[in-house]
Each structure stands twice: as structure tokens, then as C-alpha cells.
Coordinates of C-alpha atoms and ligand atoms in Angstrom, one line a residue:
M67 CA 189.1 111.2 11.3
E68 CA 188.0 107.7 12.0
P69 CA 184.6 107.0 10.4
E70 CA 183.6 105.1 13.6
W71 CA 184.4 108.1 15.7
R72 CA 182.3 110.2 13.5
E73 CA 179.3 107.9 13.9
R74 CA 179.7 107.2 17.6
I75 CA 180.5 110.7 18.9
L76 CA 180.4 113.4 16.3
Y77 CA 177.0 112.8 14.8
P78 CA 175.2 112.5 18.1
L79 CA 177.1 115.5 19.4
V80 CA 176.0 117.6 16.3
G81 CA 172.5 116.3 16.9
I82 CA 172.4 117.4 20.5
L83 CA 173.9 120.8 19.6
S84 CA 171.3 121.4 16.9
I85 CA 168.4 120.4 19.2
S86 CA 169.8 122.7 21.9
A87 CA 170.1 125.5 19.4
L88 CA 166.5 124.9 18.3
L89 CA 165.3 124.9 21.9
Y90 CA 167.3 128.0 22.6
L91 CA 165.8 129.8 19.6
N92 CA 162.3 128.7 20.5
F93 CA 162.5 129.7 24.1
N94 CA 164.9 132.6 23.8
D95 CA 162.1 134.8 24.9
E96 CA 163.4 135.0 28.5
L97 CA 159.9 135.0 29.8
S98 CA 159.3 131.5 28.8
F99 CA 162.7 129.8 29.0
P100 CA 161.8 126.5 30.8
V101 CA 163.6 125.4 33.9
L102 CA 165.0 121.9 33.4
W103 CA 166.5 121.3 36.9
Q104 CA 165.7 122.6 40.4
P105 CA 167.3 121.8 43.7
K106 CA 165.4 119.4 45.9
M107 CA 163.8 121.0 49.0
G108 CA 161.5 119.8 51.8
F109 CA 158.4 121.6 52.9
V110 CA 158.4 123.6 56.1
A111 CA 156.1 122.5 58.8
T112 CA 155.7 123.1 62.5
N113 CA 156.4 120.8 65.4
S114 CA 154.9 122.4 68.6
T115 CA 156.7 125.7 68.9
H116 CA 159.4 125.4 66.2
F117 CA 159.7 124.9 62.5
I118 CA 161.0 121.8 60.9
V119 CA 161.7 120.8 57.4
V120 CA 159.8 117.7 56.4
G121 CA 161.6 115.2 54.3
D122 CA 164.7 115.9 56.3
R123 CA 165.8 113.9 59.3
N124 CA 162.7 113.9 61.4
D125 CA 164.1 113.9 64.9
N126 CA 164.1 117.2 66.8
N127 CA 167.4 118.1 65.4
S128 CA 165.8 119.2 62.2
A129 CA 164.4 122.2 64.0
M130 CA 164.7 125.3 61.8
Y131 CA 165.4 128.8 63.0
V132 CA 165.2 131.5 60.5
N133 CA 167.3 134.5 59.7
G134 CA 165.6 136.4 56.9
W135 CA 164.8 139.7 55.2
N136 CA 162.1 141.6 53.3
S137 CA 162.4 142.7 49.7
Y138 CA 158.8 143.5 48.8
W139 CA 159.4 144.6 45.2
L140 CA 160.7 141.3 43.7
M141 CA 157.7 140.7 41.5
E142 CA 157.5 144.2 40.1
K143 CA 161.2 144.3 39.4
S144 CA 160.9 141.0 37.4
I145 CA 158.3 142.2 34.9
W146 CA 160.4 144.2 32.5
G147 CA 163.4 142.7 30.9
S148 CA 166.6 141.0 31.9
S149 CA 168.5 143.9 33.3
S150 CA 165.9 144.6 36.0
R151 CA 165.4 140.8 36.5
S152 CA 169.1 140.5 37.2
K153 CA 168.6 142.7 40.3
V154 CA 166.1 140.2 41.6
S155 CA 168.5 137.4 41.0
K156 CA 171.3 139.4 42.6
T157 CA 169.2 140.1 45.7
L158 CA 168.4 136.5 46.3
K159 CA 172.0 135.5 45.8
M160 CA 173.1 138.2 48.3
G161 CA 170.6 136.7 50.8
A162 CA 172.0 133.2 50.4
K163 CA 175.5 134.6 50.8
M164 CA 174.5 136.1 54.1
G165 CA 173.2 132.8 55.3
L166 CA 169.6 134.1 55.1
S167 CA 167.0 131.4 54.4
V168 CA 163.7 133.3 54.2
C169 CA 162.6 136.3 52.1
R170 CA 159.2 138.0 52.5
T171 CA 157.7 139.6 49.5
W172 CA 154.4 140.8 47.9
A173 CA 152.4 138.3 45.8
F174 CA 149.9 141.1 45.2
S175 CA 149.6 144.2 43.1
D176 CA 146.0 145.3 42.7
G177 CA 144.9 148.1 40.4
D178 CA 145.0 149.2 36.8
G179 CA 148.6 150.1 36.1
P180 CA 150.8 148.1 33.7
S181 CA 152.5 146.4 36.6
A182 CA 149.3 145.3 38.4
L183 CA 148.9 141.5 38.8
Q184 CA 145.2 141.7 39.4
T185 CA 143.6 144.4 37.1
S186 CA 140.0 143.8 38.2
P187 CA 138.5 141.2 40.5
G188 CA 139.7 137.8 39.2
V189 CA 141.4 139.2 36.1
F190 CA 145.1 138.8 35.9
N191 CA 147.9 140.2 33.8
E192 CA 149.8 137.1 32.6
R193 CA 153.0 139.0 32.1
V194 CA 153.1 140.0 35.8
F195 CA 152.2 136.5 36.8
R196 CA 155.2 135.3 34.9
A197 CA 157.3 137.8 36.9
L198 CA 156.1 136.1 40.1
D199 CA 156.9 132.7 38.5
Y200 CA 160.4 134.0 38.0
V201 CA 160.8 135.2 41.6
I202 CA 159.8 131.8 42.9
V203 CA 162.2 129.9 40.5
E204 CA 165.1 132.2 41.4
A205 CA 164.4 131.8 45.2
R206 CA 164.5 128.1 44.8
K207 CA 167.7 128.2 42.8
N208 CA 169.3 130.0 45.8
R209 CA 167.6 127.7 48.4
I210 CA 165.7 130.7 49.8
R211 CA 162.1 130.2 50.9
L212 CA 159.5 132.9 50.4
I213 CA 156.7 134.2 52.6
L214 CA 154.2 135.4 50.1
S215 CA 151.8 138.1 51.3
L216 CA 148.4 138.1 49.6
V217 CA 147.0 141.6 50.0
N218 CA 147.9 144.9 51.6
N219 CA 146.2 146.8 54.4
L220 CA 147.8 150.0 53.1
S221 CA 146.9 151.4 49.8
A222 CA 150.3 150.9 48.2
F223 CA 149.9 148.3 45.4
G224 CA 146.1 148.6 45.7
G225 CA 145.3 147.0 49.0
K226 CA 142.0 147.1 50.9
T227 CA 141.2 150.4 49.3
Q228 CA 141.3 148.9 45.8
Y229 CA 139.0 146.0 46.7
V230 CA 136.4 148.4 48.2
R231 CA 136.7 150.6 45.1
W232 CA 136.1 147.6 42.8
A233 CA 132.9 146.8 44.8
E234 CA 131.7 150.4 44.5
E235 CA 132.4 150.3 40.7
A236 CA 130.4 147.2 40.5
G237 CA 127.4 149.1 41.9
I238 CA 127.5 147.8 45.4
N239 CA 126.2 150.6 47.5
N240 CA 126.4 149.4 51.0
V241 CA 130.1 149.4 51.4
S242 CA 131.0 151.9 54.1
S243 CA 133.3 154.8 53.4
F244 CA 135.7 153.0 55.7
D245 CA 137.9 150.5 53.8
D246 CA 137.1 148.2 56.6
S247 CA 134.2 146.7 54.7
F248 CA 137.0 144.8 53.1
F249 CA 136.7 142.4 56.1
S250 CA 133.0 142.0 56.2
H251 CA 131.2 142.6 52.9
P252 CA 130.3 139.3 51.3
T253 CA 131.1 140.4 47.8
I254 CA 134.6 141.7 48.7
K255 CA 135.3 138.6 50.7
D256 CA 134.5 136.7 47.5
Y257 CA 136.9 138.9 45.5
Y258 CA 139.7 138.0 47.9
K259 CA 138.9 134.3 47.8
A260 CA 138.9 134.3 44.0
Y261 CA 142.3 136.0 44.2
V262 CA 143.7 133.5 46.6
K263 CA 142.4 130.6 44.5
A264 CA 144.1 132.0 41.4
I265 CA 147.4 132.3 43.2
L266 CA 147.3 128.9 45.0
T267 CA 146.3 127.0 41.9
R268 CA 148.7 128.8 39.6
K269 CA 151.1 126.5 37.7
N270 CA 154.5 128.1 37.3
S271 CA 155.1 128.8 33.7
L272 CA 158.9 128.3 34.0
S273 CA 159.1 125.2 36.3
R274 CA 155.6 123.7 35.7
V275 CA 155.3 123.3 39.5
K276 CA 152.0 124.4 41.0
Y277 CA 152.4 127.1 43.6
S278 CA 150.5 124.8 46.1
E279 CA 153.2 122.1 45.5
E280 CA 156.2 124.5 45.6
P281 CA 158.5 123.8 48.6
A282 CA 160.3 127.1 48.1
I283 CA 157.2 128.8 49.5
F284 CA 157.6 129.0 53.2
A285 CA 154.1 130.3 54.0
W286 CA 151.1 132.2 52.8
E287 CA 150.5 135.5 54.6
L288 CA 146.8 136.5 54.6
M289 CA 147.5 140.3 54.7
N290 CA 150.3 142.7 55.3
E291 CA 149.5 144.5 58.6
P292 CA 145.7 144.1 58.9
R293 CA 144.0 146.7 60.9
C294 CA 140.3 147.2 61.3
S295 CA 140.0 150.2 63.5
S296 CA 136.3 150.7 62.9
N297 CA 135.7 147.7 65.1
S298 CA 138.3 147.9 67.8
S299 CA 136.7 145.1 69.8
A300 CA 138.2 142.9 67.1
P301 CA 135.4 140.4 66.2
V302 CA 135.3 141.5 62.6
L303 CA 139.0 140.9 61.9
Q304 CA 138.9 137.7 63.9
A305 CA 136.0 136.3 61.8
W306 CA 137.8 137.3 58.6
I307 CA 141.0 135.6 59.6
T308 CA 139.2 132.4 60.6
E309 CA 137.3 132.3 57.3
M310 CA 140.3 133.1 55.1
A311 CA 142.8 130.8 56.8
A312 CA 140.3 127.9 56.4
Y313 CA 139.9 128.8 52.8
V314 CA 143.6 128.8 52.1
K315 CA 143.9 125.4 53.9
S316 CA 141.0 124.0 51.8
L317 CA 143.1 124.7 48.7
D318 CA 146.6 124.0 50.0
K319 CA 147.4 121.6 52.8
K320 CA 151.1 121.6 52.3
H321 CA 151.9 125.2 53.2
L322 CA 151.9 127.1 56.5
V323 CA 149.6 130.1 56.9
T324 CA 150.2 133.2 59.0
V325 CA 148.2 136.4 59.5
G326 CA 150.7 139.2 58.9
L327 CA 149.9 141.1 62.1
E328 CA 151.9 143.9 63.6
G329 CA 151.4 142.2 66.9
F330 CA 149.5 144.7 69.1
Y331 CA 147.5 143.4 72.0
G332 CA 143.8 144.2 71.8
L333 CA 141.2 145.3 74.3
K334 CA 140.7 141.7 75.5
S335 CA 144.3 141.2 76.4
T336 CA 144.3 143.7 79.2
Q337 CA 147.1 142.1 81.2
R338 CA 149.4 142.7 78.2
S339 CA 148.3 146.3 77.3
S340 CA 151.5 147.8 78.9
V341 CA 153.6 145.9 76.3
N342 CA 152.0 148.0 73.5
P343 CA 153.9 151.1 72.4
G344 CA 150.9 153.2 73.4
E345 CA 147.2 153.0 74.3
W346 CA 146.4 153.4 70.6
G347 CA 147.9 149.9 70.0
A348 CA 144.8 148.3 71.5
L349 CA 142.3 150.2 69.3
L350 CA 143.3 148.9 65.9
G351 CA 140.8 146.0 65.7
S352 CA 143.5 143.3 66.0
D353 CA 144.7 141.2 68.9
F354 CA 147.9 139.2 68.8
I355 CA 146.7 136.4 71.1
Q356 CA 143.1 135.9 69.7
N357 CA 144.1 136.4 66.0
S358 CA 147.1 134.1 66.2
A359 CA 145.3 131.4 68.2
I360 CA 143.0 130.5 65.3
N361 CA 143.5 126.8 64.4
N362 CA 144.4 127.2 60.8
I363 CA 147.1 129.8 61.7
D364 CA 150.3 127.8 61.9
F365 CA 152.6 130.5 63.3
A366 CA 152.3 133.9 64.7
S367 CA 153.7 137.0 63.0
V368 CA 154.9 140.3 64.6
H369 CA 156.5 143.5 63.3
A370 CA 158.7 145.9 65.3
Y371 CA 159.2 149.6 64.4
P372 CA 160.3 151.3 67.6
D373 CA 161.3 154.5 65.7
S374 CA 157.8 154.9 64.3
W375 CA 155.9 153.6 67.4
I376 CA 157.7 155.6 70.1
R377 CA 158.9 158.6 68.2
H378 CA 160.0 160.7 71.1
G379 CA 161.9 158.0 73.0
D380 CA 165.7 157.9 73.1
L381 CA 167.8 155.0 72.1
E382 CA 167.5 153.4 75.6
A383 CA 163.7 153.7 75.7
K384 CA 163.5 152.1 72.3
A385 CA 165.8 149.2 73.2
N386 CA 163.7 148.7 76.4
F387 CA 160.5 148.7 74.5
L388 CA 162.0 146.3 71.9
S389 CA 163.2 143.8 74.6
H390 CA 159.7 143.7 76.2
W391 CA 158.0 143.5 72.9
V392 CA 160.1 140.5 71.7
D393 CA 160.1 138.7 75.1
S394 CA 156.4 139.1 75.5
H395 CA 155.5 137.7 72.1
M396 CA 158.0 134.8 72.4
S397 CA 156.6 133.9 75.8
D398 CA 153.0 134.0 74.6
A399 CA 153.9 131.9 71.6
E400 CA 155.7 129.4 73.8
N401 CA 153.2 129.2 76.6
V402 CA 149.8 130.4 75.4
L403 CA 149.7 129.9 71.6
K404 CA 152.1 126.9 71.5
K405 CA 153.2 127.9 68.0
P406 CA 156.4 129.5 66.6
V407 CA 156.5 133.2 66.3
L408 CA 158.4 135.0 63.5
F409 CA 159.2 138.7 63.7
T410 CA 158.5 139.2 60.0
E411 CA 159.4 142.9 59.8
V412 CA 162.0 144.5 62.0
G413 CA 163.0 148.0 60.9
F414 CA 165.0 150.8 62.2
S415 CA 164.9 154.3 60.7
L416 CA 168.1 155.6 59.3
R417 CA 166.7 159.1 59.5
M418 CA 166.0 158.9 63.2
N419 CA 169.0 156.9 64.2
K420 CA 171.8 159.1 62.9
K421 CA 174.5 156.5 63.6
T422 CA 174.6 153.0 62.0
E423 CA 175.8 151.8 65.4
D424 CA 172.5 152.7 66.9
V425 CA 170.7 150.7 64.2
N426 CA 173.0 147.8 64.9
F427 CA 172.4 148.0 68.7
L428 CA 168.6 147.8 68.2
L429 CA 168.9 145.0 65.7
K430 CA 171.2 143.1 68.0
T431 CA 168.7 143.4 70.8
V432 CA 166.2 141.4 68.7
Y433 CA 168.8 138.9 67.4
D434 CA 170.2 138.1 70.9
R435 CA 166.7 137.2 72.0
I436 CA 166.1 135.0 69.0
Y437 CA 169.4 133.3 69.6
E438 CA 168.6 132.5 73.2
S439 CA 165.3 131.1 72.1
A440 CA 166.9 128.9 69.4
K441 CA 169.4 127.5 72.0
K442 CA 166.5 126.3 74.0
R443 CA 164.4 125.2 71.0
Q444 CA 161.7 127.7 72.0
A445 CA 159.2 129.7 70.1
G446 CA 161.2 132.7 69.0
A447 CA 161.8 131.3 65.5
G448 CA 163.5 134.2 63.8
A449 CA 163.5 137.7 62.5
L450 CA 163.3 139.3 59.0
I451 CA 164.9 142.7 58.6
W452 CA 163.0 145.4 56.7
Q453 CA 164.5 145.8 54.2
L454 CA 167.6 144.9 52.1
L455 CA 168.4 146.5 48.8
V456 CA 171.0 145.8 46.1
E457 CA 172.5 148.7 44.1
G458 CA 170.2 149.7 41.2
V459 CA 166.9 149.3 43.0
E460 CA 166.9 152.7 44.8
E461 CA 163.4 153.4 43.6
Y462 CA 162.2 151.0 46.3
S463 CA 164.2 152.7 49.0
D464 CA 162.6 154.0 52.2
Q465 CA 163.9 155.3 55.5
F466 CA 164.5 151.7 56.7
S467 CA 166.5 150.4 53.7
L468 CA 169.9 149.0 54.0
V469 CA 172.4 148.7 51.1
A470 CA 175.6 146.7 51.6
R471 CA 177.8 149.4 50.3
D472 CA 176.5 152.0 52.8
H473 CA 176.1 149.8 55.8
P474 CA 178.8 147.1 55.9
S475 CA 178.7 146.7 59.7
T476 CA 175.0 146.0 59.7
F477 CA 175.4 143.4 56.9
K478 CA 178.2 141.8 58.9
L479 CA 175.9 141.7 62.0
I480 CA 173.2 140.0 60.0
T481 CA 175.6 137.4 58.6
R482 CA 177.1 136.7 62.0
H483 CA 173.6 136.1 63.4
S484 CA 172.9 133.6 60.5
C485 CA 176.2 131.8 61.4
R486 CA 175.6 131.5 65.1
L487 CA 172.1 130.2 64.5
R488 CA 173.6 127.6 62.2
R489 CA 176.2 126.7 64.7
I490 CA 173.6 125.6 67.2
F491 CA 172.5 123.0 64.8
S492 CA 175.9 122.3 63.2
N493 CA 176.1 118.7 64.3
S494 CA 172.7 118.1 62.7
K495 CA 173.0 120.0 59.4
T496 CA 170.2 119.2 57.1
N497 CA 171.0 118.0 53.6
E498 CA 169.9 121.3 52.2
E499 CA 172.2 123.3 54.4
L500 CA 175.1 121.1 53.5
Q501 CA 174.6 121.9 49.9
S502 CA 174.1 125.6 50.1
E503 CA 176.7 128.3 50.3
D504 CA 178.5 128.6 53.6
P505 CA 179.1 132.3 54.6
C506 CA 180.5 131.4 58.1
Ligands
NAG276 C1 166.5 116.5 71.1 O1 166.9 117.7 71.7 C2 167.2 117.6 73.1 C3 167.6 119.0 73.7 O2 168.5 119.7 72.9 C4 168.4 116.6 73.3 O3 168.7 116.4 74.6 C5 168.0 115.3 72.6 O4 169.1 114.4 72.7 C6 167.5 115.4 71.2 N1 167.0 114.2 70.6 C7 167.4 113.6 69.5 C8 166.7 112.4 69.1 O5 168.4 114.1 68.9
NAG277 C1 158.5 116.7 67.2 O1 159.1 116.9 68.5 C2 159.1 115.9 69.4 C3 159.8 116.3 70.7 O2 159.3 117.5 71.1 C4 159.8 114.7 68.7 O3 159.7 113.6 69.6 C5 159.2 114.3 67.4 O4 159.9 113.3 66.8 C6 159.2 115.6 66.5 N1 158.5 115.3 65.3 C7 159.0 115.6 64.1 C8 158.2 115.2 62.9 O5 160.1 116.2 64.0
NAG278 C1 145.7 150.2 57.6 O1 144.6 150.8 56.9 C2 143.9 151.9 57.5 C3 142.9 152.4 56.6 O2 141.9 151.5 56.3 C4 144.9 153.0 57.9 O3 144.3 153.9 58.7 C5 146.1 152.4 58.7 O4 147.1 153.4 58.9 C6 146.7 151.2 58.0 N1 147.7 150.8 58.9 C7 148.8 150.0 58.6 C8 149.8 149.8 59.6 O5 148.9 149.5 57.5
NAG279 C1 125.2 144.6 52.0 O1 124.3 143.9 51.1 C2 124.5 142.4 51.0 C3 123.6 141.9 50.0 O2 123.7 142.6 48.8 C4 124.3 141.8 52.4 O3 124.6 140.4 52.3 C5 125.2 142.5 53.4 O4 125.0 142.0 54.7 C6 125.0 144.0 53.4 N1 125.7 144.7 54.4 C7 127.0 144.7 54.6 C8 127.6 145.6 55.6 O5 127.8 143.9 54.1
NAG280 C1 132.1 145.0 66.1 O1 131.5 143.9 65.4 C2 130.7 143.1 66.1 C3 130.3 141.9 65.2 O2 130.0 142.3 63.9 C4 129.5 143.9 66.6 O3 128.6 143.0 67.3 C5 130.0 145.1 67.4 O4 128.9 145.9 67.8 C6 131.0 145.9 66.6 N1 131.5 146.9 67.5 C7 131.7 148.2 67.1 C8 132.3 149.1 68.1 O5 131.4 148.5 65.9

């Protein structure tokens, strides 16, 4: 061996290898292995009624229409060890392969179990926070953007109920037995704000990027499906959204904010009441128009569950409802709100629709309307199916869950929709899209 070769190549090589080995040994704890490189991404913003990616070409060609999905359990599945983490990674990879660009997931888990993120007001389990760090890093790796929801209306993962319980445990005795004091009691509002602040100012332990600076976050969602039935005329929820959206913006000016509504029209939107699935829709203390019109709310969010909302309708009745529901919200977003609207949960019961073709038919009803809207660069900005699973996460299954193995035709339909949305913008592909996987 030439001595010169040894000095010029071998010694440095050995040096690099031993430093790498040292780094590897030091960081081998998978929970703290640092991320050295991440793909570049722009932030999502809005331009009148559509989304754009800032930092891309800034003509109207950079309009972004979304095909996406829900997997609410990503953080929880990332807490314990690499074999369950690999399911999270697999899920995000699967989304990318289907041309999906946005995933909605929970950034909350309130309570006292070992997988709770917030164990009492303002107190966090660092291990669970690192699981959320991991989800964000993996999303970015796959060029997926996340809609992160900040609290639940329902009591799964704590929700409103847990916040009210904390207040009671702290000796506050004027919280009503309704969980709705979540929206009005000053102490509980402070709990929520402290939580929001901890999330938004978090520095990712893996990438060292602050959440407020992370382009792989598509938006913050104030709450999953807020309802405040005890005040059906809606001012309580309206005031809460106004206050909390402003609070989020005061900490983070780069990210979009949405409410997380189901989309029912309230008592003040009488001209729209026939669009609701029933009279009950107006009595839940929310109002799609008023709540979404708030200045700091950047885009409207709507859910669609025809199987749960009109239980006794046949397939045709459900498809009719769905068409009106989607058209009405897109038209209000375009003409009244002048903001994009995302259908952030669209779910069809596999128990009630016995045939996969029926699920596909209903899903296609929504997708076709989004596609028409995208062709005209209008406000119907996309839909997120509830929910996609990979094999091995059956514990998170519900009657709306789709697994590729069992529902290949639905997966094909979802992918085809991603592709036709992409084709509309194919002569103006953003740099990001050109680099990402092409399923089409
Ligand atoms: C913007 O979009 C419109 C409608 O699709 C098109 O006619 C126009 O040429 C586009 N402008 C630019 C700068 O690409
Ligand atoms: C927003 O859209 C308008 C046309 O509607 C266009 O002229 C403008 O350049 C767009 N701005 C950005 C930042 O994309
Ligand atoms: C929201 O919470 C209330 C209880 O406070 C409950 O009655 C309602 O069913 C929940 N709704 C949804 C859709 O989450
Ligand atoms: C409960 O008490 C606090 C002060 O401790 C007060 O600010 C609040 O208005 C009271 N009532 C409700 C419903 O929040
Ligand atoms: C709803 O809340 C508003 C404002 O707090 C109050 O004026 C109104 O009386 C409440 N309505 C009902 C039905 O509780």
C-alpha cells in the first residue's frame, strides 16, 4: 500500500468511520437520533379562495389543491419503540405513494395515562412529545404536510371533559356540569392557551426546528368537531374561536389556522338550514358561516358523514345529501367567506354500506366536485378521507377504516383522484412535486 494513499485517503476514512461509530453509539437511542438532512419545503398560504405554496413560483399556477387523509393515531403509535414507529413511517410512505399531500392527525392527548401528552394543565410527558417530533420529521421526509388538531370535543384522548375535570380538581366550583364551560370559563381558557403555547413554541428534539417554523405543518386546527349545544345561538363558541385564533396567530404568523368544524349551519343561517342533515344540525352552537368568517381563520373546514347523519336514507338519498352539502359549502366559501374550504373528514361506514362499490360511489361524489372546483381554481380545495390504516394498527380501526389489502378499489380511486388533480397543474409542477414520488 502506498504510504501517500494511506495518508490521503485511508486515515481520513478511518477517522470519519470512527466518528460515525461514536455518533451512532451516542445517539443509538432511537428517540434522540438527530436528523441531519431534511427536504426543503415552502409554507402553505392562501391567495383569495385557494391555497398556494410560498417560496414556489408565485404566479397563480402555484395554486395547491389537496388530496389527503386522516390517521389520528400517529403520535400515540410513535411512543413505544421502533416496531410500532415503523407503522407510522409506513403510513406516511403509503400516503405519498398514493399522491396524497396532507394528513390530519391529533397533536393532543390529555389525561393521566402513560401515553398522554399533557398529564395535567401545562405539564407534558417528554417521551410523548418526542413521539410527536418523530411524526413531524417522518411527514417531512415523505413531503406530507400535517394538519395538527389541538384538542378534542369528544372525550377520546381527554378532550373538553378532561379540561373541565382539571378545573374541578383545582377547586374551581363554578364550572357547569356541561363540558361547555370549556369554551367560557376563564381558567379553562387559560389552560388551553398554555397548551397551545407549549406546542407552538416546541423545538423538535430530532430536527431542532421549532414547530412554529416547520413547513411540514399545513395548519393548526383549534378543535376537532367543536359543539357547544348549551348555547345553540352560537355566541359562546364564536367568542372562543375569535379569542383562540388570535392567540395562535400571536405566537405563529407562518401557519394557517382553521376551526375543525363539522360544518352545520346555525340558527342565524336560516336560508341554509335545509342543507343540514336534520333540524338538530342548527342546534349545536356552531355556525359554518359565522365561525369560518372570523378574520384569523384562514380556511374553512367541514366534515361529511352521511351514514351517521341520515341513518335511514338509502344510497341515493345519501348521495343527494352529499352533493348539496359539498356544493353549498364550496359556494359559501367562494362567494361569502372568500376563503378555501377543506373537507377535512369524509367518511363512509363499511358496516352500513355493505358493498365497497357503494363507498366508492359516495367518495367519488365528493371527489368529482373537488375536481370541478380545482379546474376553475375555486374554493373547494380538497378532501381528506377518514381514515386510512396500514396492516398492524388494527387497534385504531373503526367502522370507517380502510386498509389497502381489503379495499383495493377504494385505494385506486383515491390515487386516481390525486393524479387528476395533479394533471390540472401538470404544466406548472412545483419544485416539490417534481421531486416527490409519482404514483400516476
Ligand atoms: C392564471 O390562471 C388563468 C386561468 O387558468 C390563466 O388564464 C392565466 O394565464 C394564468 N396566469 C399566469 C400568470 O399563469
Ligand atoms: C394571487 O392571485 C392573483 C390572481 O388572482 C395573482 O395575480 C397573484 O399573483 C397571486 N399571488 C400570489 C402570491 O400567488
Ligand atoms: C361534542 O361534545 C358533546 C358533549 O360536550 C357531545 O354531546 C357531542 O356529541 C360531541 N359531538 C361531537 C361530534 O364531537
Ligand atoms: C366563575 O368564576 C370566575 C372567577 O373565579 C369568573 O371570572 C367567572 O365569570 C365565573 N363564571 C363563569 C361561568 O365562568
Ligand atoms: C348564549 O350566550 C350568550 C352570551 O354569553 C347569552 O347572552 C345568551 O343568553 C346565551 N343563550 C343561551 C340560550 O344560553
